[in-house]
Amino acid sequence: MTTNLSLLDSSQIQEFVEKKSLKIAVVGIGRIGLPTALCFADAGFDTIGIDINEKLVNMVNSGDYPLNDEPEFDKIFDKVLEKKKFSAKTDITKVIPHSDIVLLSLPTPMNNQNIPDYTALLNVGKNLNGLLSNGQIVIVESTVEPGFIENELLESMEGPEKNLKSGIDFHLAVCPETANPGEIMHDFKKLPRLVGSIDEKISPIVSALYTNVFGVELIPMPNCKTANAVKLTTNVFREINIGFINELSLLFEKLGIDTYTVIEAAKSKYNFQPHYPGPGVGGPCLPVNAYQYLNSSKKIDVNFLKIVQDARKINESMPSHVIELLEDAFSESNKSLENSTVTILGISYKPNVHDVQIAPSEEIIKLLTQKNVKLKIYDPFFILENVFGFDIEESLSAAVVDSDAVILITGHKEFDDLNLENISNSMKKPILVDCTGKIDPIQAKSQGIIFRGIGRGQT
Ligand SMILES: NC(=O)c1ccc[n+]([C@@H]2O[C@H](COP(=O)([O-])OP(=O)(O)OC[C@H]3O[C@@H](n4cnc5c(N)ncnc54)[C@H](O)[C@@H]3O)[C@@H](O)[C@H]2O)c1
């Protein structure tokens, strides 16, 4: 039998939390859900992860840690499996009726028309309708646009006939996850969390639970939509600023100004927040979050947020700009890009993660393929995997040898100290396009490399 927490007073709730007497279910054990579930289990709560990905569930249950680019969780994973505090299942119907708290960490991507796709949350919401009964608390950690919880998810959980009542049969809250891939442990320990709920008496219970597990500050929000707006605002703020610096980079390239020198000096002003140029903005968060806000605005039939539309357009145009830089370098070397061999270094959407969701590299690869370029691709996080239809090279040197040009797309740690002399010696009349700002243009030129870099105005 589960515990109806909403009927308890605050000292009773505290006692339940401190005695770890609550059973936790985490639906969706991907990049965010698995580390979250591991933290609840490590804090002493019996935790079950639920996922439709059978392979992932089997992997987890057989002790095979699936997130190798997410440091520190591997040890917790081994520990909680050994203590039998955590396991995974595919069948939601067996778990939810015995869970006091249900966390939803489901994907919220967008479709190919850039419309946010909340199918996973809505489907699970519908399933929960037949499984909740005793005032269990459902906490949505997924990123959604403001109003989605109140207007859509709540309806799917209550059912068309309203056979379940929010506030009685179940309670709905949000605690949007804000961690950065590759740094999730650091962020879990440091970042304050936001809590909003449909039924205000639930927020203190969620706060008590999350404080117990993560030990971070909990910031109460007046409702779910405000909490979701905060999460989107932090990410879309970055999207807009990166769009601004990318567009400035295009100008500075023409004016012969080095963008990195400008940013470095601008940082001396206390209220300047540095953002850096790049080949576009990818990943499961920033681009999607921009479209989630645009969708919010479209739903109420207003054309707000032109600045977000513009930033998206600029950021989406950066892969084409990378090709322009490459073509410019080829014309300086009197070689033709068509039928040449180009090496790509780094395909992840950001440094030091094994993730190519909405990665700008995909568009750059597509554009190069259309120009009949032969591609060699190396990424230390994808060695010998097949990505975008290409077999990834086994080493940097194998990828570079006999190439006409290199494009450094993702600033992985492994590319911090590229040996330009070696690269230059193993290539044919070397060309290097840097999208990361890691390469010093003067040093590259001193190695006889024809160099171009995003935002690197040629002086
Ligand atoms: N990855 C990030 O950087 C990040 C950071 C903060 C917040 N978020 C948000 O967290 C949420 C989850 O993102 P993620 O990166 O962990 O996604 P993910 O794709 O890594 O994981 C989602 C998991 O849910 C599972 N799933 C899909 N449909 C399901 C269903 N019907 N029932 C059970 N399981 C199902 C998938 O198999 C997958 O394992 C998203 O809303 C995302 O925007 C992501």
Short mmCIF file of C-alpha atoms and ligand atoms in Angstrom, two decimals:
data_model
loop_
_atom_site.label_atom_id
_atom_site.label_comp_id
_atom_site.label_asym_id
_atom_site.label_seq_id
_atom_site.Cartn_x
_atom_site.Cartn_y
_atom_site.Cartn_z
CA MET A 1 0.00 0.00 0.00
CA THR A 2 1.30 3.47 -0.85
CA THR A 3 1.21 6.43 1.52
CA ASN A 4 -1.10 9.36 0.78
CA LEU A 5 1.40 12.05 1.68
CA SER A 6 -1.06 14.90 1.23
CA LEU A 7 -2.95 13.69 4.33
CA LEU A 8 0.11 13.98 6.56
CA ASP A 9 1.31 17.02 8.47
CA SER A 10 4.76 18.42 7.87
CA SER A 11 6.47 16.58 10.75
CA GLN A 12 4.99 13.26 9.58
CA ILE A 13 6.20 13.96 6.04
CA GLN A 14 9.65 14.76 7.35
CA GLU A 15 9.67 11.48 9.25
CA PHE A 16 8.70 9.50 6.12
CA VAL A 17 11.45 11.20 4.15
CA GLU A 18 14.08 10.76 6.83
CA LYS A 19 13.23 7.09 7.35
CA LYS A 20 13.39 6.61 3.54
CA SER A 21 9.98 4.97 3.74
CA LEU A 22 8.85 6.16 0.31
CA LYS A 23 8.99 4.05 -2.84
CA ILE A 24 10.18 5.92 -5.91
CA ALA A 25 9.52 5.20 -9.58
CA VAL A 26 11.44 7.06 -12.29
CA VAL A 27 9.84 6.81 -15.73
CA GLY A 28 12.49 7.32 -18.43
CA ILE A 29 16.02 6.34 -17.39
CA GLY A 30 18.04 8.13 -20.06
CA ARG A 31 20.64 10.86 -19.71
CA ILE A 32 18.75 12.64 -16.91
CA GLY A 33 16.43 9.95 -15.49
CA LEU A 34 19.10 7.36 -14.71
CA PRO A 35 21.40 9.68 -12.70
CA THR A 36 18.31 11.00 -10.89
CA ALA A 37 17.12 7.49 -10.03
CA LEU A 38 20.62 6.57 -8.85
CA CYS A 39 20.68 9.57 -6.48
CA PHE A 40 17.33 8.59 -4.91
CA ALA A 41 18.55 5.00 -4.52
CA ASP A 42 21.88 6.16 -3.09
CA ALA A 43 20.01 8.32 -0.56
CA GLY A 44 18.35 5.09 0.66
CA PHE A 45 14.99 5.07 -1.16
CA ASP A 46 13.83 1.90 -2.91
CA THR A 47 13.85 3.09 -6.51
CA ILE A 48 12.71 1.47 -9.74
CA GLY A 49 13.48 2.87 -13.17
CA ILE A 50 10.95 2.26 -15.93
CA ASP A 51 11.87 2.51 -19.59
CA ILE A 52 10.40 1.26 -22.88
CA ASN A 53 13.94 0.59 -24.12
CA GLU A 54 14.27 -3.11 -23.30
CA LYS A 55 17.95 -3.19 -24.21
CA LEU A 56 18.68 -0.38 -21.74
CA VAL A 57 16.65 -2.05 -18.99
CA ASN A 58 18.50 -5.36 -19.50
CA MET A 59 21.83 -3.56 -19.57
CA VAL A 60 21.10 -1.79 -16.29
CA ASN A 61 19.82 -4.94 -14.57
CA SER A 62 22.90 -6.86 -15.63
CA GLY A 63 25.15 -4.26 -14.00
CA ASP A 64 26.38 -2.63 -17.19
CA TYR A 65 26.53 1.17 -16.58
CA PRO A 66 25.28 2.86 -19.77
CA LEU A 67 26.43 6.49 -19.36
CA ASN A 68 30.19 6.33 -19.71
CA ASP A 69 30.56 10.04 -20.45
CA GLU A 70 28.84 10.93 -17.16
CA PRO A 71 31.51 10.71 -14.46
CA GLU A 72 30.98 9.63 -10.82
CA PHE A 73 27.67 7.81 -11.31
CA ASP A 74 29.34 4.49 -12.22
CA LYS A 75 30.37 3.85 -8.61
CA ILE A 76 26.92 4.79 -7.28
CA PHE A 77 25.41 2.51 -9.92
CA ASP A 78 27.46 -0.48 -8.71
CA LYS A 79 26.70 0.32 -5.07
CA VAL A 80 22.91 0.67 -5.37
CA LEU A 81 22.63 -2.43 -7.54
CA GLU A 82 24.58 -4.44 -5.01
CA LYS A 83 22.43 -3.12 -2.16
CA LYS A 84 19.32 -3.92 -4.26
CA LYS A 85 18.10 -0.33 -3.89
CA PHE A 86 17.71 0.10 -7.63
CA SER A 87 16.51 -2.00 -10.55
CA ALA A 88 14.81 -1.32 -13.87
CA LYS A 89 11.62 -2.59 -15.53
CA THR A 90 9.82 -2.11 -18.81
CA ASP A 91 6.31 -2.66 -17.48
CA ILE A 92 4.90 0.49 -15.88
CA THR A 93 1.74 -1.31 -14.70
CA LYS A 94 3.69 -3.48 -12.26
CA VAL A 95 5.52 -0.57 -10.62
CA ILE A 96 3.25 2.49 -10.32
CA PRO A 97 0.58 1.02 -8.00
CA HIS A 98 3.33 0.35 -5.42
CA SER A 99 5.12 3.72 -5.79
CA ASP A 100 4.53 6.73 -3.54
CA ILE A 101 6.39 9.13 -5.82
CA VAL A 102 6.55 8.95 -9.62
CA LEU A 103 9.17 11.03 -11.43
CA LEU A 104 8.76 11.61 -15.16
CA SER A 105 12.03 12.10 -17.02
CA LEU A 106 10.68 11.48 -20.48
CA PRO A 107 12.00 12.93 -23.73
CA THR A 108 10.43 16.14 -25.06
CA PRO A 109 11.98 16.50 -28.53
CA MET A 110 10.54 18.30 -31.55
CA ASN A 111 9.29 16.87 -34.83
CA ASN A 112 10.79 17.62 -38.25
CA GLN A 113 8.64 20.77 -38.50
CA ASN A 114 10.21 22.04 -35.26
CA ILE A 115 6.99 21.53 -33.33
CA PRO A 116 7.55 20.29 -29.75
CA ASP A 117 6.53 16.66 -29.41
CA TYR A 118 5.08 15.74 -26.01
CA THR A 119 3.84 12.30 -27.07
CA ALA A 120 5.89 10.37 -24.50
CA LEU A 121 4.59 12.46 -21.60
CA LEU A 122 0.99 12.35 -22.85
CA ASN A 123 1.10 8.57 -23.41
CA VAL A 124 2.54 7.93 -19.98
CA GLY A 125 0.01 10.40 -18.51
CA LYS A 126 -2.80 8.34 -20.08
CA ASN A 127 -1.31 5.10 -18.72
CA LEU A 128 -0.98 6.60 -15.26
CA ASN A 129 -4.72 7.27 -15.31
CA GLY A 130 -5.38 3.56 -14.79
CA LEU A 131 -2.59 3.10 -12.26
CA LEU A 132 -2.79 5.94 -9.73
CA SER A 133 -5.34 5.89 -6.94
CA ASN A 134 -4.05 6.83 -3.52
CA GLY A 135 -2.85 10.41 -3.78
CA GLN A 136 0.55 9.54 -5.22
CA ILE A 137 2.72 12.46 -6.24
CA VAL A 138 3.79 12.67 -9.88
CA ILE A 139 6.73 15.03 -10.47
CA VAL A 140 7.58 16.10 -14.02
CA GLU A 141 11.30 16.71 -14.48
CA SER A 142 11.09 16.91 -18.29
CA THR A 143 11.40 20.31 -19.96
CA VAL A 144 8.05 21.53 -21.29
CA GLU A 145 6.58 24.85 -22.36
CA PRO A 146 4.63 26.91 -19.81
CA GLY A 147 1.02 25.74 -19.61
CA PHE A 148 1.59 22.21 -20.93
CA ILE A 149 1.26 20.65 -17.45
CA GLU A 150 -1.90 22.54 -16.53
CA ASN A 151 -3.61 22.34 -19.93
CA GLU A 152 -2.53 19.03 -21.46
CA LEU A 153 -0.79 16.61 -19.11
CA LEU A 154 -3.29 17.12 -16.29
CA GLU A 155 -6.15 16.36 -18.70
CA SER A 156 -4.52 13.15 -19.94
CA MET A 157 -3.98 11.98 -16.34
CA GLU A 158 -7.50 12.82 -15.16
CA GLY A 159 -8.95 11.08 -18.23
CA PRO A 160 -11.69 12.30 -20.61
CA GLU A 161 -14.38 11.25 -18.14
CA LYS A 162 -12.43 12.75 -15.22
CA ASN A 163 -12.45 9.41 -13.45
CA LEU A 164 -9.36 10.55 -11.51
CA LYS A 165 -9.22 13.84 -9.67
CA SER A 166 -6.03 15.81 -9.31
CA GLY A 167 -5.60 16.85 -5.68
CA ILE A 168 -7.40 13.69 -4.47
CA ASP A 169 -6.40 10.57 -6.43
CA PHE A 170 -3.02 11.96 -7.41
CA HIS A 171 -1.01 15.17 -7.18
CA LEU A 172 0.97 16.77 -9.96
CA ALA A 173 4.14 18.84 -9.50
CA VAL A 174 7.13 19.93 -11.57
CA CYS A 175 10.79 20.07 -10.68
CA PRO A 176 12.47 20.87 -14.00
CA GLU A 177 15.90 19.34 -14.42
CA THR A 178 18.59 21.87 -15.29
CA ALA A 179 21.79 19.78 -15.28
CA ASN A 180 24.34 19.92 -18.11
CA PRO A 181 25.30 16.64 -19.79
CA GLY A 182 28.83 15.63 -18.85
CA GLU A 183 28.53 17.64 -15.61
CA ILE A 184 25.39 16.16 -14.12
CA MET A 185 26.91 15.16 -10.77
CA HIS A 186 28.41 18.61 -10.32
CA ASP A 187 25.11 20.27 -11.21
CA PHE A 188 23.00 17.94 -9.04
CA LYS A 189 25.11 18.92 -6.03
CA LYS A 190 25.21 22.66 -6.77
CA LEU A 191 22.19 23.95 -8.67
CA PRO A 192 19.08 25.07 -6.79
CA ARG A 193 15.91 23.31 -7.95
CA LEU A 194 12.55 24.89 -8.76
CA VAL A 195 9.33 23.36 -7.47
CA GLY A 196 5.83 24.16 -8.66
CA SER A 197 2.60 22.22 -8.25
CA ILE A 198 -1.04 22.21 -9.24
CA ASP A 199 -2.07 21.78 -5.66
CA GLU A 200 0.01 24.08 -3.46
CA LYS A 201 0.16 21.76 -0.43
CA ILE A 202 2.34 19.38 -2.49
CA SER A 203 5.32 21.70 -3.08
CA PRO A 204 6.64 21.43 0.52
CA ILE A 205 6.55 17.62 0.28
CA VAL A 206 8.50 17.65 -2.98
CA SER A 207 10.94 20.16 -1.48
CA ALA A 208 11.51 17.99 1.62
CA LEU A 209 12.20 14.97 -0.57
CA TYR A 210 14.59 16.71 -3.00
CA THR A 211 16.44 18.45 -0.13
CA ASN A 212 16.94 15.07 1.47
CA VAL A 213 18.32 13.52 -1.74
CA PHE A 214 20.30 16.36 -3.31
CA GLY A 215 20.97 18.74 -0.40
CA VAL A 216 20.48 21.80 -2.60
CA GLU A 217 18.33 24.91 -2.24
CA LEU A 218 14.71 24.42 -3.35
CA ILE A 219 13.00 27.48 -4.78
CA PRO A 220 9.21 27.41 -4.49
CA MET A 221 7.41 28.67 -7.60
CA PRO A 222 3.82 29.98 -7.56
CA ASN A 223 2.75 27.29 -10.06
CA CYS A 224 4.00 24.78 -12.64
CA LYS A 225 4.00 27.18 -15.59
CA THR A 226 6.29 29.66 -13.81
CA ALA A 227 8.77 26.90 -12.94
CA ASN A 228 8.78 25.73 -16.57
CA ALA A 229 9.22 29.33 -17.78
CA VAL A 230 12.32 29.74 -15.57
CA LYS A 231 13.88 26.60 -17.04
CA LEU A 232 13.20 27.72 -20.63
CA THR A 233 14.39 31.26 -19.95
CA THR A 234 17.85 30.19 -18.79
CA ASN A 235 18.40 28.07 -21.89
CA VAL A 236 16.86 30.44 -24.42
CA PHE A 237 18.92 33.30 -22.93
CA ARG A 238 22.00 31.29 -23.97
CA GLU A 239 20.56 30.55 -27.41
CA ILE A 240 19.96 34.26 -28.06
CA ASN A 241 23.39 35.32 -26.81
CA ILE A 242 25.13 32.67 -28.88
CA GLY A 243 23.08 33.87 -31.88
CA PHE A 244 24.28 37.41 -31.18
CA ILE A 245 27.94 36.43 -30.92
CA ASN A 246 27.67 34.24 -34.02
CA GLU A 247 26.27 37.15 -36.01
CA LEU A 248 28.95 39.47 -34.61
CA SER A 249 31.52 36.89 -35.70
CA LEU A 250 30.28 37.14 -39.29
CA LEU A 251 30.73 40.91 -39.12
CA PHE A 252 34.12 40.71 -37.41
CA GLU A 253 35.42 38.26 -40.02
CA LYS A 254 34.67 40.94 -42.65
CA LEU A 255 36.11 43.77 -40.52
CA GLY A 256 39.33 41.90 -39.73
CA ILE A 257 38.57 41.76 -36.00
CA ASP A 258 39.23 38.74 -33.83
CA THR A 259 36.03 37.83 -31.92
CA TYR A 260 37.89 36.01 -29.15
CA THR A 261 40.06 39.07 -28.44
CA VAL A 262 36.88 41.16 -28.23
CA ILE A 263 35.18 38.73 -25.83
CA GLU A 264 38.26 38.43 -23.63
CA ALA A 265 38.50 42.20 -23.21
CA ALA A 266 34.72 42.65 -22.87
CA LYS A 267 34.83 40.28 -19.89
CA SER A 268 36.61 43.01 -17.95
CA LYS A 269 33.25 44.82 -17.74
CA TYR A 270 31.50 43.35 -14.67
CA ASN A 271 28.08 42.94 -16.27
CA PHE A 272 29.20 41.32 -19.53
CA GLN A 273 28.47 37.58 -19.76
CA PRO A 274 30.71 35.86 -22.29
CA HIS A 275 29.22 33.59 -24.95
CA TYR A 276 31.30 32.08 -27.73
CA PRO A 277 30.78 31.58 -31.46
CA GLY A 278 30.45 28.12 -32.95
CA PRO A 279 29.11 25.98 -35.80
CA GLY A 280 25.52 26.16 -34.48
CA VAL A 281 23.60 25.25 -31.35
CA GLY A 282 22.60 21.61 -30.92
CA GLY A 283 21.61 19.06 -28.32
CA PRO A 284 18.30 18.01 -26.84
CA CYS A 285 17.83 21.29 -24.94
CA LEU A 286 18.68 24.72 -26.39
CA PRO A 287 17.23 24.44 -29.92
CA VAL A 288 14.17 22.57 -28.65
CA ASN A 289 13.60 25.05 -25.83
CA ALA A 290 13.63 27.97 -28.28
CA TYR A 291 10.91 26.22 -30.31
CA GLN A 292 8.97 25.42 -27.12
CA TYR A 293 8.78 29.15 -26.34
CA LEU A 294 7.87 29.91 -29.96
CA ASN A 295 5.15 27.26 -29.74
CA SER A 296 3.77 28.87 -26.56
CA SER A 297 3.55 32.16 -28.33
CA LYS A 298 1.95 30.61 -31.45
CA LYS A 299 -0.71 28.86 -29.33
CA ILE A 300 -2.04 32.19 -28.09
CA ASP A 301 -1.85 33.52 -31.63
CA VAL A 302 0.74 36.21 -31.07
CA ASN A 303 3.99 36.69 -32.84
CA PHE A 304 6.16 37.52 -29.84
CA LEU A 305 9.75 36.46 -29.48
CA LYS A 306 11.09 37.64 -32.85
CA ILE A 307 14.48 37.79 -31.17
CA VAL A 308 14.28 34.04 -30.51
CA GLN A 309 13.31 33.37 -34.14
CA ASP A 310 16.27 35.44 -35.34
CA ALA A 311 18.74 33.76 -33.00
CA ARG A 312 17.52 30.35 -34.18
CA LYS A 313 17.89 31.40 -37.83
CA ILE A 314 21.45 32.63 -37.28
CA ASN A 315 22.45 29.55 -35.31
CA GLU A 316 20.89 27.25 -37.91
CA SER A 317 22.81 29.05 -40.67
CA MET A 318 26.24 28.50 -39.09
CA PRO A 319 26.92 25.09 -40.74
CA SER A 320 26.62 26.83 -44.15
CA HIS A 321 29.05 29.45 -42.94
CA VAL A 322 31.54 26.71 -42.01
CA ILE A 323 31.35 25.51 -45.63
CA GLU A 324 31.91 29.09 -46.86
CA LEU A 325 35.06 29.34 -44.73
CA LEU A 326 36.24 26.01 -46.11
CA GLU A 327 35.56 27.06 -49.71
CA ASP A 328 37.40 30.31 -49.11
CA ALA A 329 40.44 28.40 -47.82
CA PHE A 330 40.30 26.03 -50.81
CA SER A 331 40.26 28.95 -53.22
CA GLU A 332 43.34 30.44 -51.48
CA SER A 333 45.13 27.12 -51.97
CA ASN A 334 43.97 26.88 -55.62
CA LYS A 335 42.40 23.50 -54.92
CA SER A 336 38.84 22.44 -55.61
CA LEU A 337 36.61 21.36 -52.74
CA GLU A 338 34.69 18.96 -55.02
CA ASN A 339 36.16 15.45 -54.86
CA SER A 340 38.64 16.48 -52.17
CA THR A 341 39.13 14.61 -48.88
CA VAL A 342 38.06 16.46 -45.75
CA THR A 343 38.58 15.31 -42.16
CA ILE A 344 36.05 16.18 -39.51
CA LEU A 345 37.22 16.29 -35.91
CA GLY A 346 34.39 16.07 -33.39
CA ILE A 347 30.76 15.32 -34.12
CA SER A 348 29.13 15.62 -30.67
CA TYR A 349 26.90 18.65 -30.27
CA LYS A 350 29.09 19.85 -27.38
CA PRO A 351 32.50 18.94 -25.96
CA ASN A 352 33.12 15.78 -23.97
CA VAL A 353 29.78 14.01 -24.42
CA HIS A 354 28.72 11.01 -26.48
CA ASP A 355 25.69 12.72 -28.01
CA VAL A 356 24.88 13.87 -31.55
CA GLN A 357 21.26 14.99 -31.07
CA ILE A 358 20.60 17.99 -33.38
CA ALA A 359 24.40 18.33 -33.71
CA PRO A 360 25.58 20.97 -36.24
CA SER A 361 28.07 18.35 -37.47
CA GLU A 362 25.20 16.48 -39.14
CA GLU A 363 24.31 19.46 -41.34
CA ILE A 364 27.99 20.17 -42.13
CA ILE A 365 28.43 16.52 -43.18
CA LYS A 366 25.28 16.70 -45.32
CA LEU A 367 26.48 19.87 -47.09
CA LEU A 368 29.92 18.37 -47.75
CA THR A 369 28.42 15.15 -49.09
CA GLN A 370 26.34 17.20 -51.54
CA LYS A 371 29.64 18.60 -52.83
CA ASN A 372 31.03 15.10 -53.44
CA VAL A 373 33.62 15.51 -50.75
CA LYS A 374 35.16 12.33 -49.39
CA LEU A 375 34.85 12.43 -45.61
CA LYS A 376 36.98 10.99 -42.85
CA ILE A 377 35.53 11.50 -39.38
CA TYR A 378 37.15 11.19 -35.99
CA ASP A 379 35.57 11.70 -32.59
CA PRO A 380 37.09 10.16 -29.45
CA PHE A 381 33.58 9.50 -28.09
CA PHE A 382 32.46 7.50 -31.15
CA ILE A 383 35.56 5.48 -32.16
CA LEU A 384 34.65 2.79 -34.72
CA GLU A 385 30.90 3.47 -34.35
CA ASN A 386 28.77 4.19 -37.40
CA VAL A 387 27.30 7.70 -37.15
CA PHE A 388 25.28 9.50 -39.86
CA GLY A 389 26.17 6.58 -42.15
CA PHE A 390 29.95 6.97 -41.66
CA ASP A 391 32.38 4.66 -39.89
CA ILE A 392 34.28 6.76 -37.37
CA GLU A 393 38.09 6.48 -37.65
CA GLU A 394 40.02 4.74 -34.92
CA SER A 395 42.55 7.52 -34.34
CA LEU A 396 43.25 11.15 -35.00
CA SER A 397 46.32 10.35 -37.08
CA ALA A 398 44.41 7.86 -39.28
CA ALA A 399 41.73 10.51 -39.83
CA VAL A 400 44.14 13.26 -40.82
CA VAL A 401 46.64 11.45 -43.02
CA ASP A 402 46.48 12.46 -46.71
CA SER A 403 43.50 14.75 -46.17
CA ASP A 404 43.12 18.04 -48.00
CA ALA A 405 41.47 19.83 -45.11
CA VAL A 406 40.48 19.45 -41.47
CA ILE A 407 37.40 20.97 -39.85
CA LEU A 408 37.54 21.06 -36.05
CA ILE A 409 33.87 21.08 -35.10
CA THR A 410 33.66 20.02 -31.44
CA GLY A 411 36.10 21.21 -28.80
CA HIS A 412 36.61 17.87 -27.01
CA LYS A 413 39.42 17.82 -24.40
CA GLU A 414 41.41 15.51 -26.67
CA PHE A 415 41.69 18.38 -29.17
CA ASP A 416 43.10 20.84 -26.60
CA ASP A 417 46.70 20.54 -27.68
CA LEU A 418 46.52 19.47 -31.31
CA ASN A 419 49.99 18.98 -32.71
CA LEU A 420 49.72 21.32 -35.69
CA GLU A 421 53.14 20.35 -36.98
CA ASN A 422 52.17 16.66 -37.19
CA ILE A 423 48.83 17.50 -38.73
CA SER A 424 50.42 19.78 -41.27
CA ASN A 425 53.04 17.16 -42.19
CA SER A 426 50.54 14.37 -42.71
CA MET A 427 48.16 16.36 -44.90
CA LYS A 428 48.26 17.45 -48.51
CA LYS A 429 48.79 21.26 -48.62
CA PRO A 430 46.97 21.66 -45.31
CA ILE A 431 43.77 23.60 -44.72
CA LEU A 432 42.27 23.95 -41.26
CA VAL A 433 38.87 25.41 -40.36
CA ASP A 434 38.36 25.89 -36.62
CA CYS A 435 34.83 26.18 -35.23
CA THR A 436 35.95 26.04 -31.59
CA GLY A 437 38.41 28.89 -30.99
CA LYS A 438 40.99 26.38 -29.73
CA ILE A 439 43.50 27.01 -32.52
CA ASP A 440 45.70 30.09 -32.50
CA PRO A 441 45.55 31.43 -36.08
CA ILE A 442 49.14 32.74 -35.92
CA GLN A 443 50.48 29.37 -34.80
CA ALA A 444 48.51 27.56 -37.51
CA LYS A 445 49.86 29.90 -40.19
CA SER A 446 53.38 29.45 -38.90
CA GLN A 447 53.01 25.73 -39.69
CA GLY A 448 52.15 26.54 -43.30
CA ILE A 449 48.45 25.85 -42.72
CA ILE A 450 45.82 27.80 -44.62
CA PHE A 451 43.66 28.73 -41.67
CA ARG A 452 40.08 29.91 -41.26
CA GLY A 453 38.15 30.14 -38.00
CA ILE A 454 34.65 31.21 -37.08
CA GLY A 455 34.93 34.79 -35.88
CA ARG A 456 38.63 35.04 -36.74
CA GLY A 457 38.85 38.18 -38.82
CA GLN A 458 41.94 38.01 -41.05
CA THR A 459 44.16 40.97 -40.22
N1 LIG B 1 19.91 15.78 -21.73
C1 LIG B 1 19.95 17.00 -21.23
O1 LIG B 1 20.87 17.76 -21.44
C2 LIG B 1 18.82 17.52 -20.38
C3 LIG B 1 19.09 18.45 -19.36
C4 LIG B 1 18.03 18.94 -18.60
C5 LIG B 1 16.75 18.51 -18.88
N2 LIG B 1 16.52 17.62 -19.89
C6 LIG B 1 15.15 17.22 -20.15
O2 LIG B 1 14.94 15.97 -19.48
C7 LIG B 1 14.03 15.18 -20.25
C8 LIG B 1 14.68 13.85 -20.53
O3 LIG B 1 15.80 14.08 -21.36
P1 LIG B 1 16.98 13.03 -21.54
O4 LIG B 1 18.09 13.76 -22.14
O5 LIG B 1 17.19 12.26 -20.27
O6 LIG B 1 16.31 12.08 -22.63
P2 LIG B 1 16.82 10.63 -23.06
O7 LIG B 1 16.31 10.43 -24.43
O8 LIG B 1 18.26 10.45 -22.76
O9 LIG B 1 16.02 9.67 -22.06
C9 LIG B 1 14.64 9.48 -22.11
C10 LIG B 1 14.32 8.04 -21.81
O10 LIG B 1 12.90 7.87 -21.81
C11 LIG B 1 12.59 6.63 -22.40
N3 LIG B 1 11.21 6.64 -22.87
C12 LIG B 1 10.68 7.22 -24.00
N4 LIG B 1 9.35 7.03 -24.03
C13 LIG B 1 9.03 6.31 -22.91
C14 LIG B 1 7.81 5.79 -22.40
N5 LIG B 1 6.66 5.99 -23.04
N6 LIG B 1 7.85 5.10 -21.25
C15 LIG B 1 9.04 4.88 -20.59
N7 LIG B 1 10.21 5.34 -21.03
C16 LIG B 1 10.21 6.05 -22.18
C17 LIG B 1 13.60 6.49 -23.53
O11 LIG B 1 13.74 5.13 -23.91
C18 LIG B 1 14.86 7.07 -22.88
O12 LIG B 1 15.66 6.07 -22.26
C19 LIG B 1 13.69 16.00 -21.51
O13 LIG B 1 12.52 16.73 -21.30
C20 LIG B 1 14.86 16.94 -21.62
O14 LIG B 1 14.52 18.14 -22.29
C21 LIG B 1 17.53 17.09 -20.62
#
